[in-house]
Tab-separated table of C-alpha atoms and ligand atoms in Angstrom:
chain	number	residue	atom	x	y	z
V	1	UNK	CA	-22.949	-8.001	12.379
V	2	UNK	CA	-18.929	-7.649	13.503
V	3	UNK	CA	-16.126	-5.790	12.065
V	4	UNK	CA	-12.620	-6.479	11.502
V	5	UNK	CA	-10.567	-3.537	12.925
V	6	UNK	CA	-6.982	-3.276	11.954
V	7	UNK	CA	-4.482	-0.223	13.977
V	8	UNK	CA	-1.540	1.057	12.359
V	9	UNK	CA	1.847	1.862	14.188
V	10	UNK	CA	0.990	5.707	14.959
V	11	UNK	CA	-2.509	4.483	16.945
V	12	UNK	CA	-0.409	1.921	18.927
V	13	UNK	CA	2.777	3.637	19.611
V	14	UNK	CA	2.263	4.173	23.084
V	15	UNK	CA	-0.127	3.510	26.253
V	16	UNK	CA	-1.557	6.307	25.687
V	17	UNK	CA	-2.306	5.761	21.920
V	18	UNK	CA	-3.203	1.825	23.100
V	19	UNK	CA	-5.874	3.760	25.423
V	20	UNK	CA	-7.497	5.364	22.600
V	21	UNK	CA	-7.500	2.388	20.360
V	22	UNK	CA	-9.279	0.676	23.845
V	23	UNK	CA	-12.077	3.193	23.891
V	24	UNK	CA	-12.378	2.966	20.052
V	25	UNK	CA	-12.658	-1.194	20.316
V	26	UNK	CA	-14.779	-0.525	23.291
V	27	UNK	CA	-17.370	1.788	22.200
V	28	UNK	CA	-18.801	-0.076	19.256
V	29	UNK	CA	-19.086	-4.370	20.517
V	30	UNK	CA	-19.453	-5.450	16.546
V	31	UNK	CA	-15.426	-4.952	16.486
V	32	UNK	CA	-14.686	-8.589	17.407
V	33	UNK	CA	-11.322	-9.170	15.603
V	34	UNK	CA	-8.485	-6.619	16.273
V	35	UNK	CA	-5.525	-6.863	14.068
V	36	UNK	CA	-2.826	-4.728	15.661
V	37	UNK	CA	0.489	-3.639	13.839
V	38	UNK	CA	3.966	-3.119	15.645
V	39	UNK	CA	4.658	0.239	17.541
V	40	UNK	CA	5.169	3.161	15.240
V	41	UNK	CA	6.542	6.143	15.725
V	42	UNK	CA	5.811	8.209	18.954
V	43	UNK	CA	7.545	11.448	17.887
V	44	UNK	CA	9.035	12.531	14.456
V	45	UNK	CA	12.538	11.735	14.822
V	46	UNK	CA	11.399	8.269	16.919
V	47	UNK	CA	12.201	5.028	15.034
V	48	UNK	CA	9.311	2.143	14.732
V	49	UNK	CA	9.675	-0.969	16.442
V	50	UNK	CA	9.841	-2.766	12.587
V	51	UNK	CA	13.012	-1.045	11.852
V	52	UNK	CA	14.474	-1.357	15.287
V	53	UNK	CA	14.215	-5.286	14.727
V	54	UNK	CA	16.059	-5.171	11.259
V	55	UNK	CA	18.567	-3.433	12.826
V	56	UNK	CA	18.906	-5.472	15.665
V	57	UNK	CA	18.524	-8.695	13.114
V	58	UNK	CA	21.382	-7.305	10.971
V	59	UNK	CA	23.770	-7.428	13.898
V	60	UNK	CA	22.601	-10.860	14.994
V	61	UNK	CA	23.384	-12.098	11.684
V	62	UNK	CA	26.741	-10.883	11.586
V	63	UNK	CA	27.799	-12.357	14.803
V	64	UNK	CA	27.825	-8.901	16.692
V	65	UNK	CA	26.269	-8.303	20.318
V	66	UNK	CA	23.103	-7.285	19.634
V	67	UNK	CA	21.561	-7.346	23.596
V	68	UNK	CA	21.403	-3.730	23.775
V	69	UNK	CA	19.597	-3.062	20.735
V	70	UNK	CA	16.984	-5.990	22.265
V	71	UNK	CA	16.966	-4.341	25.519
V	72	UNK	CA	15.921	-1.135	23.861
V	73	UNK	CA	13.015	-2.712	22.075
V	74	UNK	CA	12.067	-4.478	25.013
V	75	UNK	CA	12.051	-1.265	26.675
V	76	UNK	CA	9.723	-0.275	24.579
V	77	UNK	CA	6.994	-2.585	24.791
V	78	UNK	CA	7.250	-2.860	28.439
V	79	UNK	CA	6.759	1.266	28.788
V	80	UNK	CA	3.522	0.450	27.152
V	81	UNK	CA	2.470	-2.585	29.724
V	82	UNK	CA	3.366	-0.186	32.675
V	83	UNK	CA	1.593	2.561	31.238
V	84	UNK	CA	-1.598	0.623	30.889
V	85	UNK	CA	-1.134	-1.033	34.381
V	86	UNK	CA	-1.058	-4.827	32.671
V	87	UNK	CA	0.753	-7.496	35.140
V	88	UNK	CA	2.127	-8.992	31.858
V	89	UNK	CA	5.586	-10.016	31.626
V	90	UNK	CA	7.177	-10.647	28.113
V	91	UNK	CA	10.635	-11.544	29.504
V	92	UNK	CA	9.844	-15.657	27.849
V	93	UNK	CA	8.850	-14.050	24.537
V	94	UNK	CA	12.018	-12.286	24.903
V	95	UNK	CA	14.453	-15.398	25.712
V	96	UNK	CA	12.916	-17.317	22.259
V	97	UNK	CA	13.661	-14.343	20.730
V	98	UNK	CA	17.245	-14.172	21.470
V	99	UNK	CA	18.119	-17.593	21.408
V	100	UNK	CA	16.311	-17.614	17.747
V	101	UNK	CA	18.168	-14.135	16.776
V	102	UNK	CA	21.558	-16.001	17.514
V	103	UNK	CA	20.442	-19.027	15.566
V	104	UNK	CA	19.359	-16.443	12.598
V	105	UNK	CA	15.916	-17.393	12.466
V	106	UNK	CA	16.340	-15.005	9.044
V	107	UNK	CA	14.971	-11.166	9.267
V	108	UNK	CA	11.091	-11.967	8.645
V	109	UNK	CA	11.040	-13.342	11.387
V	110	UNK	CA	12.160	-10.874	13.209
V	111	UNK	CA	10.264	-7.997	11.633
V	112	UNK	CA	7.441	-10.032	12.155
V	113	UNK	CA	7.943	-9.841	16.210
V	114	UNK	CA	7.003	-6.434	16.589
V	115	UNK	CA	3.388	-7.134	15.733
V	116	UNK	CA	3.493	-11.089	17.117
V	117	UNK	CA	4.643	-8.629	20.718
V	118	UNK	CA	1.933	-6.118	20.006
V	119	UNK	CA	-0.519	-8.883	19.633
V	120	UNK	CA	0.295	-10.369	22.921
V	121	UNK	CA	-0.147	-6.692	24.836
V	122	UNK	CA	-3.372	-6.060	22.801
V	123	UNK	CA	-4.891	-9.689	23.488
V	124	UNK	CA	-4.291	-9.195	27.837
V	125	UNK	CA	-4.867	-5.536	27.639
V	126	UNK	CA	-8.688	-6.233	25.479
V	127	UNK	CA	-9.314	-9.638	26.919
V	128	UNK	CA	-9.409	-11.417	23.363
V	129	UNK	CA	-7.958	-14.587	22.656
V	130	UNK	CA	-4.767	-14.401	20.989
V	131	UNK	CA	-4.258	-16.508	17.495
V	132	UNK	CA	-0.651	-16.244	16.232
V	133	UNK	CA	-0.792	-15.798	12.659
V	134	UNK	CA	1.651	-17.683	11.980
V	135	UNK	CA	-0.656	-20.457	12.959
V	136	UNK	CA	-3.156	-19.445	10.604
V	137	UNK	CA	-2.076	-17.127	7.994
V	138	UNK	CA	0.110	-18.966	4.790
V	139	UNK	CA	2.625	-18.617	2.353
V	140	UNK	CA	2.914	-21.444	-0.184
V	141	UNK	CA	6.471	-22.470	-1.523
V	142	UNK	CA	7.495	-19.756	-4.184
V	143	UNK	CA	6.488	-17.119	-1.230
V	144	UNK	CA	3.213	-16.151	-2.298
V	145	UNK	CA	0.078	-15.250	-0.524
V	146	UNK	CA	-1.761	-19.003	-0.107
V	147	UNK	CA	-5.466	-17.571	0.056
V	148	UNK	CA	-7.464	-20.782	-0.374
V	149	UNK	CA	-5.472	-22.128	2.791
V	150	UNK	CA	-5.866	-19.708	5.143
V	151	UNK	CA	-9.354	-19.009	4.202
V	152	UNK	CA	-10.149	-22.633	5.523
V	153	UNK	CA	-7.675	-22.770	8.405
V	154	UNK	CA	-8.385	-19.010	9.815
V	155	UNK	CA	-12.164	-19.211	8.819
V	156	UNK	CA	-12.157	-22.535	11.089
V	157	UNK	CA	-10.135	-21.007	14.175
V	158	UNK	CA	-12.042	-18.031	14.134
V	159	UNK	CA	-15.077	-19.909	14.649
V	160	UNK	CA	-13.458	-21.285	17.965
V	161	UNK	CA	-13.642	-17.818	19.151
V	162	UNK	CA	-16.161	-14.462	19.672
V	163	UNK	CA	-13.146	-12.261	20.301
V	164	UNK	CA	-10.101	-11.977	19.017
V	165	UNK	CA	-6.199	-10.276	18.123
V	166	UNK	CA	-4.408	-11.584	15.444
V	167	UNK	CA	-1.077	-9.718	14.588
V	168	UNK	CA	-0.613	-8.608	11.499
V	169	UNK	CA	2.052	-7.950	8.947
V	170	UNK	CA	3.284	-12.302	9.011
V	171	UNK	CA	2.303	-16.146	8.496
V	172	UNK	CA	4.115	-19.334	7.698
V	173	UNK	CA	6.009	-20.869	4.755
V	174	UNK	CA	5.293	-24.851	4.124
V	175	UNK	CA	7.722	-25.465	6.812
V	176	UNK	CA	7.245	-23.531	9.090
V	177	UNK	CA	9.515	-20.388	8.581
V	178	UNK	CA	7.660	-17.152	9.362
V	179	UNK	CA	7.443	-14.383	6.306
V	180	UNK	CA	6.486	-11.228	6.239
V	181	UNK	CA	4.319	-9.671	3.995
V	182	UNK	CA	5.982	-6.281	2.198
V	183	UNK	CA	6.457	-2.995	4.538
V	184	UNK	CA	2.863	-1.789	5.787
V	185	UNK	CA	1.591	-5.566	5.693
V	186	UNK	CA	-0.800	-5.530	8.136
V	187	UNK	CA	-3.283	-3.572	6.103
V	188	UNK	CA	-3.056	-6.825	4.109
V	189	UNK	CA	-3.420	-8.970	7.542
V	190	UNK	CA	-6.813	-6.923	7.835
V	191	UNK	CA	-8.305	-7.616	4.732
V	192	UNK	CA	-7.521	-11.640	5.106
V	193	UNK	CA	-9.377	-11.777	8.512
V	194	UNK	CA	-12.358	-9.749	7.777
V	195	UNK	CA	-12.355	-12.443	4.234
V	196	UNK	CA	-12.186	-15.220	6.630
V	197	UNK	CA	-14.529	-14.248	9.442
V	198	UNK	CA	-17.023	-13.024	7.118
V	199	UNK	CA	-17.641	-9.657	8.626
V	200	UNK	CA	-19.851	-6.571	7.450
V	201	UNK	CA	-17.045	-3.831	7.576
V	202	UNK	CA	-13.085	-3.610	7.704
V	203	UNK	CA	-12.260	-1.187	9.768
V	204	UNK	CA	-8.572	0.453	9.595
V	205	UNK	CA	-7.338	2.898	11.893
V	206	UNK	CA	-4.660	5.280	11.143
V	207	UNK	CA	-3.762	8.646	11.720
V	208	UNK	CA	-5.238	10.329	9.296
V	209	UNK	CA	-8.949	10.617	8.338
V	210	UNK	CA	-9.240	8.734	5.449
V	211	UNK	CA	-7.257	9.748	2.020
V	212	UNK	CA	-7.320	12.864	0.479
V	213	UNK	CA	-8.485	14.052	-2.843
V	214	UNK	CA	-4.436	14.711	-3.353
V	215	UNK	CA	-0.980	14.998	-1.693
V	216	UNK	CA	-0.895	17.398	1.396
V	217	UNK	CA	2.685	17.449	0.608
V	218	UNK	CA	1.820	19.253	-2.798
V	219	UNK	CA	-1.755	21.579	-1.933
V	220	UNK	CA	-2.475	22.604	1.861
V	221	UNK	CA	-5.181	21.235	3.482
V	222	UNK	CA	-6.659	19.265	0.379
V	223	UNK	CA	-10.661	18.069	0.732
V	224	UNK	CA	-11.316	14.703	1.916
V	225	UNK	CA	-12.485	11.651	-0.269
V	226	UNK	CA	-15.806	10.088	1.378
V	227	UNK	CA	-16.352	7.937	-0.647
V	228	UNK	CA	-14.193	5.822	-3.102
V	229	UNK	CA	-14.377	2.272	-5.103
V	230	UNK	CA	-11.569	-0.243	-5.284
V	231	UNK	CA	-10.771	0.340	-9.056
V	232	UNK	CA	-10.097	4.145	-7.952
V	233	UNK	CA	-8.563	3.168	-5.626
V	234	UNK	CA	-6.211	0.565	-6.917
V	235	UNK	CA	-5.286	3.577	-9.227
V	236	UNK	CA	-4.459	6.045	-6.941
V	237	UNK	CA	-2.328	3.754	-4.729
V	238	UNK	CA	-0.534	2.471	-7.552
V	239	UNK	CA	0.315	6.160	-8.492
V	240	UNK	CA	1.358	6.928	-4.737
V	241	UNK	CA	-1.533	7.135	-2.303
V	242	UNK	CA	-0.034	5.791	0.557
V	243	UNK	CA	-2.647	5.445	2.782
V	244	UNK	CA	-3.834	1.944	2.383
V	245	UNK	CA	-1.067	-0.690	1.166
V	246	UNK	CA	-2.160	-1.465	-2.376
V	247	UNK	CA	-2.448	-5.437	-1.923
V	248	UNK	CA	-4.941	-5.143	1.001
V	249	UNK	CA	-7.978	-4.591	-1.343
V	250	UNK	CA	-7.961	-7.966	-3.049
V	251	UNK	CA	-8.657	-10.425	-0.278
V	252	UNK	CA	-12.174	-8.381	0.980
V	253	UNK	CA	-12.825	-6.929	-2.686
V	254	UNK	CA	-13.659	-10.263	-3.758
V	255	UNK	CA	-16.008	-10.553	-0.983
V	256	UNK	CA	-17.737	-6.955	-1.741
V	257	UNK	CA	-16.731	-6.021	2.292
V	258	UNK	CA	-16.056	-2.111	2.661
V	259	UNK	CA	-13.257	-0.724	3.971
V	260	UNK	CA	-13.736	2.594	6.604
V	261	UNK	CA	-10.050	4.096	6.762
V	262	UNK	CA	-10.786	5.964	10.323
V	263	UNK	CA	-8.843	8.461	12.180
V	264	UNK	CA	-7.528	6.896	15.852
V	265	UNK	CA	-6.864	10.984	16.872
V	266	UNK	CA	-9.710	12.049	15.689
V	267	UNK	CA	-12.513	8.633	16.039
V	268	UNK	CA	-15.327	11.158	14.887
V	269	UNK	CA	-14.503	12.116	11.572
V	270	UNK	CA	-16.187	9.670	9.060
V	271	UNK	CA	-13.131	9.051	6.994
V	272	UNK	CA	-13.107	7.251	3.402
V	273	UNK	CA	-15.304	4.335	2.639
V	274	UNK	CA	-13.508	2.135	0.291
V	275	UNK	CA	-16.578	0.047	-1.685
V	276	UNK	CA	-17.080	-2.469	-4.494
V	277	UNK	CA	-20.001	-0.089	-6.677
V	278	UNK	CA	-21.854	2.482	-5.636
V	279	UNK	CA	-24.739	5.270	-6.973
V	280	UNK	CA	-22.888	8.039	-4.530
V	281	UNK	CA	-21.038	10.550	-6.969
V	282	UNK	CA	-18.412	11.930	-5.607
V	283	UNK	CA	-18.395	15.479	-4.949
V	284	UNK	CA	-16.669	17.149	-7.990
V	285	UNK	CA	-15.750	14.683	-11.248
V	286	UNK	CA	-12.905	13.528	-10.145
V	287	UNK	CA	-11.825	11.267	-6.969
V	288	UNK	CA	-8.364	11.823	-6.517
V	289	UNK	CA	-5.265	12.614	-8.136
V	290	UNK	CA	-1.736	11.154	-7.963
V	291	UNK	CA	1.306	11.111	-9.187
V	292	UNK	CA	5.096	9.877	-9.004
V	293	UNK	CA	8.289	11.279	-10.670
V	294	UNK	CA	11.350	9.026	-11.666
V	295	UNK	CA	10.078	7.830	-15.010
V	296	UNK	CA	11.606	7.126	-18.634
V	297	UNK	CA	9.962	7.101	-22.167
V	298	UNK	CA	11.799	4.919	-24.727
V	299	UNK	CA	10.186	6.089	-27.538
V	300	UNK	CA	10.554	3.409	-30.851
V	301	UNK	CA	9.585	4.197	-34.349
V	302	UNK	CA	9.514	2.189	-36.991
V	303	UNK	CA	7.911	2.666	-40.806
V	304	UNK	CA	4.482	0.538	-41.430
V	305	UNK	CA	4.567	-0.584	-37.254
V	306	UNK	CA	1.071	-0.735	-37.766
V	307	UNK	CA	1.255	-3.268	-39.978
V	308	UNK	CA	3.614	-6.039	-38.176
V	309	UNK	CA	2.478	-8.222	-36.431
V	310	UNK	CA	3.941	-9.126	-33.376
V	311	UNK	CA	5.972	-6.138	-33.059
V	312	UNK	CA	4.912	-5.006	-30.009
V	313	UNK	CA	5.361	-8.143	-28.235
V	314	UNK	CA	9.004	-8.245	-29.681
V	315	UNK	CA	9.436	-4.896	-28.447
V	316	UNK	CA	7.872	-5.769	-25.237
V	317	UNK	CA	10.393	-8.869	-24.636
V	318	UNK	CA	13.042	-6.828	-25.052
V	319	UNK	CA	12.288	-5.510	-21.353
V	320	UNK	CA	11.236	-8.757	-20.614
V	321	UNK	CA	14.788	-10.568	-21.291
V	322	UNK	CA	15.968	-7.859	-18.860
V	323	UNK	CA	13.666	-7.525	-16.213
V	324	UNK	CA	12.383	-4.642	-16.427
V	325	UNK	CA	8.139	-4.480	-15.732
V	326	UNK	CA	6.608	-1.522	-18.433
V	327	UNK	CA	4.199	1.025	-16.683
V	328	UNK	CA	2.840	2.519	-19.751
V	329	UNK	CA	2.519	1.437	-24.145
V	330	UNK	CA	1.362	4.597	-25.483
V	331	UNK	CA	1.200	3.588	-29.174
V	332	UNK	CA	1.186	5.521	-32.732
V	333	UNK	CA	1.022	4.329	-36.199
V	334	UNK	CA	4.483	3.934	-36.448
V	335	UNK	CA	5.272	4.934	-32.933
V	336	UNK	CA	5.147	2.786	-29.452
V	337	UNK	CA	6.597	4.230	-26.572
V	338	UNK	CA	7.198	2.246	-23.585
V	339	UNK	CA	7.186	4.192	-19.699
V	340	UNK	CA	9.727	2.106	-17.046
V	341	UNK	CA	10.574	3.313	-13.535
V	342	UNK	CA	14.257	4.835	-14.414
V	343	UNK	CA	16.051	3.914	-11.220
V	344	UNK	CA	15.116	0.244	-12.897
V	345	UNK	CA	15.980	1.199	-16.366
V	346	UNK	CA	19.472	3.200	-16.517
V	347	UNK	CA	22.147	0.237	-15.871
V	348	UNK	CA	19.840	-1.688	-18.160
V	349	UNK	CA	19.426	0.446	-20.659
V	350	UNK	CA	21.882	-0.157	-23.632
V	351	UNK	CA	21.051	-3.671	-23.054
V	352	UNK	CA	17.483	-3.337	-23.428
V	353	UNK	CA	18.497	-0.549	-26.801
V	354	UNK	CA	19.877	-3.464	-27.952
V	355	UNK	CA	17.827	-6.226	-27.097
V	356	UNK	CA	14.438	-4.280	-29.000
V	357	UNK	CA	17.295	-3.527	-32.338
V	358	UNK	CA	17.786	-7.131	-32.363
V	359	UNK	CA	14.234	-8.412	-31.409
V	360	UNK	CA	12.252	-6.129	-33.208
V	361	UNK	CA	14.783	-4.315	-35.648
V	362	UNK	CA	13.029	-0.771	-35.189
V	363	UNK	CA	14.278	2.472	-37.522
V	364	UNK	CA	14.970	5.085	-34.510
V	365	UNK	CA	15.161	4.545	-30.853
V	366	UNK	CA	14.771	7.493	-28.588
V	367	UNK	CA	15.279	7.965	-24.458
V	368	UNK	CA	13.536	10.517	-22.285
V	369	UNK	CA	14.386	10.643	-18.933
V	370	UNK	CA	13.461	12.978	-15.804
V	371	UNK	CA	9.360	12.456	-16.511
V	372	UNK	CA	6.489	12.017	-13.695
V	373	UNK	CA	3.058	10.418	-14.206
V	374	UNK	CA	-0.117	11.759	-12.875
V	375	UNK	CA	-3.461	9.698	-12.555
V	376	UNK	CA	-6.932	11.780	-12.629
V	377	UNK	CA	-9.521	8.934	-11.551
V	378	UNK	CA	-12.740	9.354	-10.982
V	379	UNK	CA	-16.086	7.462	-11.665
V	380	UNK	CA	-17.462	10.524	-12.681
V	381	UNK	CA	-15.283	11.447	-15.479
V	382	UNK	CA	-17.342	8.415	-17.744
V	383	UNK	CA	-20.752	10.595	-17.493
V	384	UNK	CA	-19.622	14.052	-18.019
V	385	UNK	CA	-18.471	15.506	-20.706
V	386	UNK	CA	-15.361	17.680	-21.574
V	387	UNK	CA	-13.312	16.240	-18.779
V	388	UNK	CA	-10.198	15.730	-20.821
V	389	UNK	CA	-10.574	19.232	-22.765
V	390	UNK	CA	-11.017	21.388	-19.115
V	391	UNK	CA	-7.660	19.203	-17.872
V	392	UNK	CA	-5.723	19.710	-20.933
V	393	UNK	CA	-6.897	23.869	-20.895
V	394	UNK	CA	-6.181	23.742	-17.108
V	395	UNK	CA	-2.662	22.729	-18.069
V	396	UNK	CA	-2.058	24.433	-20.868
V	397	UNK	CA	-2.923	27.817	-18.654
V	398	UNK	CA	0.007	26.529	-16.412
V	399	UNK	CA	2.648	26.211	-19.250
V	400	UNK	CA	2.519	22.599	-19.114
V	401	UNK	CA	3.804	20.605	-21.794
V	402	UNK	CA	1.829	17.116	-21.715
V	403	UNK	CA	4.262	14.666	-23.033
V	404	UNK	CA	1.709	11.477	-22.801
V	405	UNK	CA	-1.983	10.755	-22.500
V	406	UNK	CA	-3.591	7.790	-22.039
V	407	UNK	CA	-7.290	7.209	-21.609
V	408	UNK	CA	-8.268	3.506	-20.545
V	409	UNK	CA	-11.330	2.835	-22.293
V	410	UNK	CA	-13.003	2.367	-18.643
V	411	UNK	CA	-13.119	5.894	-18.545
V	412	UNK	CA	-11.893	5.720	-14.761
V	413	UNK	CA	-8.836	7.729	-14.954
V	414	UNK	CA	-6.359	9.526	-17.621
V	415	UNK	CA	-2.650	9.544	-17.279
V	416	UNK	CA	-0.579	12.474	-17.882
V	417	UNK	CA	3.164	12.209	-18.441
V	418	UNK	CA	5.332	15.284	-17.750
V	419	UNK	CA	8.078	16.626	-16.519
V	420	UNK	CA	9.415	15.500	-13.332
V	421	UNK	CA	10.270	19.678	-12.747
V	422	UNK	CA	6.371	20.263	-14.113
V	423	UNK	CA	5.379	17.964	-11.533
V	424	UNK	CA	3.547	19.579	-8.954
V	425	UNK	CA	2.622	23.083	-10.885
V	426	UNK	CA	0.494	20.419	-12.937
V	427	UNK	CA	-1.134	18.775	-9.844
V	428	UNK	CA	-2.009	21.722	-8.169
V	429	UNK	CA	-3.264	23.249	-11.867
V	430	UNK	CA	-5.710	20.012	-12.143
V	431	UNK	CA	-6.651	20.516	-8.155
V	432	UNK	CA	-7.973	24.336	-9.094
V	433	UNK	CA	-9.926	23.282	-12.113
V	434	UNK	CA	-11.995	20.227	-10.686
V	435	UNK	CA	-11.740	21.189	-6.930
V	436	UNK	CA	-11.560	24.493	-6.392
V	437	UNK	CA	-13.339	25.967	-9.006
V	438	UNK	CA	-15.786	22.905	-9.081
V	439	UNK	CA	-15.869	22.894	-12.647
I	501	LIG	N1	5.177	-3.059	11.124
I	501	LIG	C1	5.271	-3.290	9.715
I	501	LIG	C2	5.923	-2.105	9.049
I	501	LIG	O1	6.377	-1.191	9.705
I	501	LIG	C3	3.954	-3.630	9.108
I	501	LIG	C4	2.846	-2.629	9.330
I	501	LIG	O2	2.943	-1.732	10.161
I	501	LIG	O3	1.826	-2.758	8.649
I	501	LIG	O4	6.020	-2.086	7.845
């Protein structure tokens, strides 16, 4: 039995948080693979390592002296050798660096330095073997995740080796170049070792004990989620849960391995299980619920819709042509309305009006702007009864005006579109019905 356990920027931010993160690996010997991310923040106002790199990048790439911005990230990792007492020097990782900032190795590759750094600290400061995962972590041509390659080449060095610390957050093009995965990547790095090495549980550590049934940001000191599956998951992180990042679930979900989101502050709190099935029910009927703001409706009518064939997908290529990804198709008879992210949407917008007039030669075209989505998932909701009416009462007691529904046929969740000003009176109005009042 081993584990996979990945530490985000807050549990590595400083010798002290590395200590932790030591006892943590130390206290349990089935974590055999450690998959650190860069520094994080040590304070509030105190800037990551990740963005300290772009910023030093940017001025590399325009020709401007960038040594004191290097200095100051080298400043940082070495406050975290001294502070655990390590001998190690990083002052040849540092000379590459520069001489490949000034011949603009490209910003990946820098980003991707604060976690190959990290890696190098961990690796001394544990006694694991270091694997750069550049070495063993791929991209293919068009950029995208090369799963069938690494799986082979990373299964096959992690054989070599009982213990180990692969950075997260990069790998290698074809040729060579290093690329990053998006912003909070090495959640994804995670998932692709504990895939390759074949282990029992992913472990990631943040600073927070698992997710939470909703957005502390919207109700105080919301309950807990213990236990979750991916498809709820996936749904609430598309909607806004930040916790995990939302790509990391594919690589072990195919592989049924559970995730444990765990708390580096606070080690003894159980946190969330992320799972493939399971026979647990969750507490009340629903899991979670999330939520963004920022949307648009483009509402299109047109007499007898029901009855053409094709028109949605003329409607649909409409946004296509321009770019623009759909969240939502509510549909009518004669109605289809169409959700898009409106930051996306407004310089496109007469151009997609006209695009759908030409395509799809509708009767009436109309625009709604300023409206926020909220997902209710839960597993539960498919084996109880009167979910939908006690959300749409719970509402309706709040003055809400629901402006969309839409019910997959899983069951798993319903989306709400509202008001982006309704936003968070309807949240907390759906937290009192199914949470606080348990109903
Ligand atoms: N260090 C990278 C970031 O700040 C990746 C990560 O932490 O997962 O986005």
């Amino acid at each position: 039995m081993s584990k996979v356990v990945k530490f985000g920027g807050s549990s590595l931010a400083s010798a002290e948080q590395f200590k932790k993160v030591g006892n943590i690996i130390r206290a349990d010997k089935e974590r055999v693979h450690v998959v650190p991310s860069a520094p994080g923040k040590r304070y509030k106002e105190d800037t990551k390592v990740t963005d300290m790199l772009y910023a030093c990048y940017a001025l590399a790439d325009k020709g401007e002296d960038f040594s004191k911005a290097l200095a100051d990230i080298k400043a940082r990792y070495q406050e975290i050798i001294d502070g655990l007492g390590l001998s190690l020097s990083l002052d040849s990782e540092f000379e590459v660096i520069e001489a490949n900032f000034k011949a603009k190795a490209g910003s990946d590759y820098a980003a991707s330095r604060g976690e190959f750094l990290n890696g190098i600290i961990m690796a001394n400061y544990l006694g694991y073997d270091f694997i750069d995962a550049a070495t063993v972590i791929f991209f293919d041509e068009n950029g995208n995740f090369d799963q069938a390659k690494t799986d082979k080449v990373l299964g096959a060095e992690l054989k070599k080796h009982t213990h180990t610390v692969v950075p997260g957050f990069y790998g290698s093009l074809p040729d060579g170049k290093v690329k990053t995965f998006s912003r909070g990547g090495s959640d994804i790095t995670g998932s692709i070792v504990a895939r390759a090495a074949k282990v029992n549980v992913y472990e990631n550590w943040t600073d927070v004990s698992g997710f939470l049934i909703v957005d502390p940001r919207i109700i105080d000191d919301p309950e807990g989620i213990e236990v979750i599956t991916y498809t709820e998951l996936r749904e609430l992180s598309y909607m806004g849960a930040t916790v995990l990042h939302e790509d990391a679930i594919f690589p072990v979900r195919q592989e049924g391995i559970p995730i444990n989101i765990k708390n580096t502050n606070a080690p003894e709190d159980a946190g969330t299980w992320i799972v493939e099935s399971t026979c647990q029910k969750s507490k009340y009927i629903i899991t979670g619920i999330a939520g963004k703001k920022g949307f648009c409706s483009i509402n299109i009518e047109k007499d007898k819709m029901n009855s053409e064939i094709g028109f949605g997908r003329k409607v649909l290529q409409a946004f296509e042509e321009n770019g623009i990804s759909f969240e939502h198709v509510p549909s009518g008879i004669d109605t289809m309305t169409v959700f898009v992210h409106q930051d996306e949407f407004l310089h496109k917008e007469q151009n997609v009006v006209a695009a759908i007039h030409r395509l799809a030669n509708p009767d009436k075209i109309d625009i709604e702007a300023d409206l926020a989505l909220i997902a209710v998932v839960g597993r539960g909701m498919k084996s109880t009864r009167g979910t939908a009416a006690r959300l749409f009462s719970a509402l309706a007691h709040a003055n809400i005006n629901i402006k969309m529904i839409d019910q997959g046929s899983s069951e798993l969740n319903i989306i709400l579109g509202v008001e982006n000003k309704d936003f968070e009176t309807a949240i907390k109005a759906i937290y009192d019905i199914f949470v606080l009042t348990r109903l």
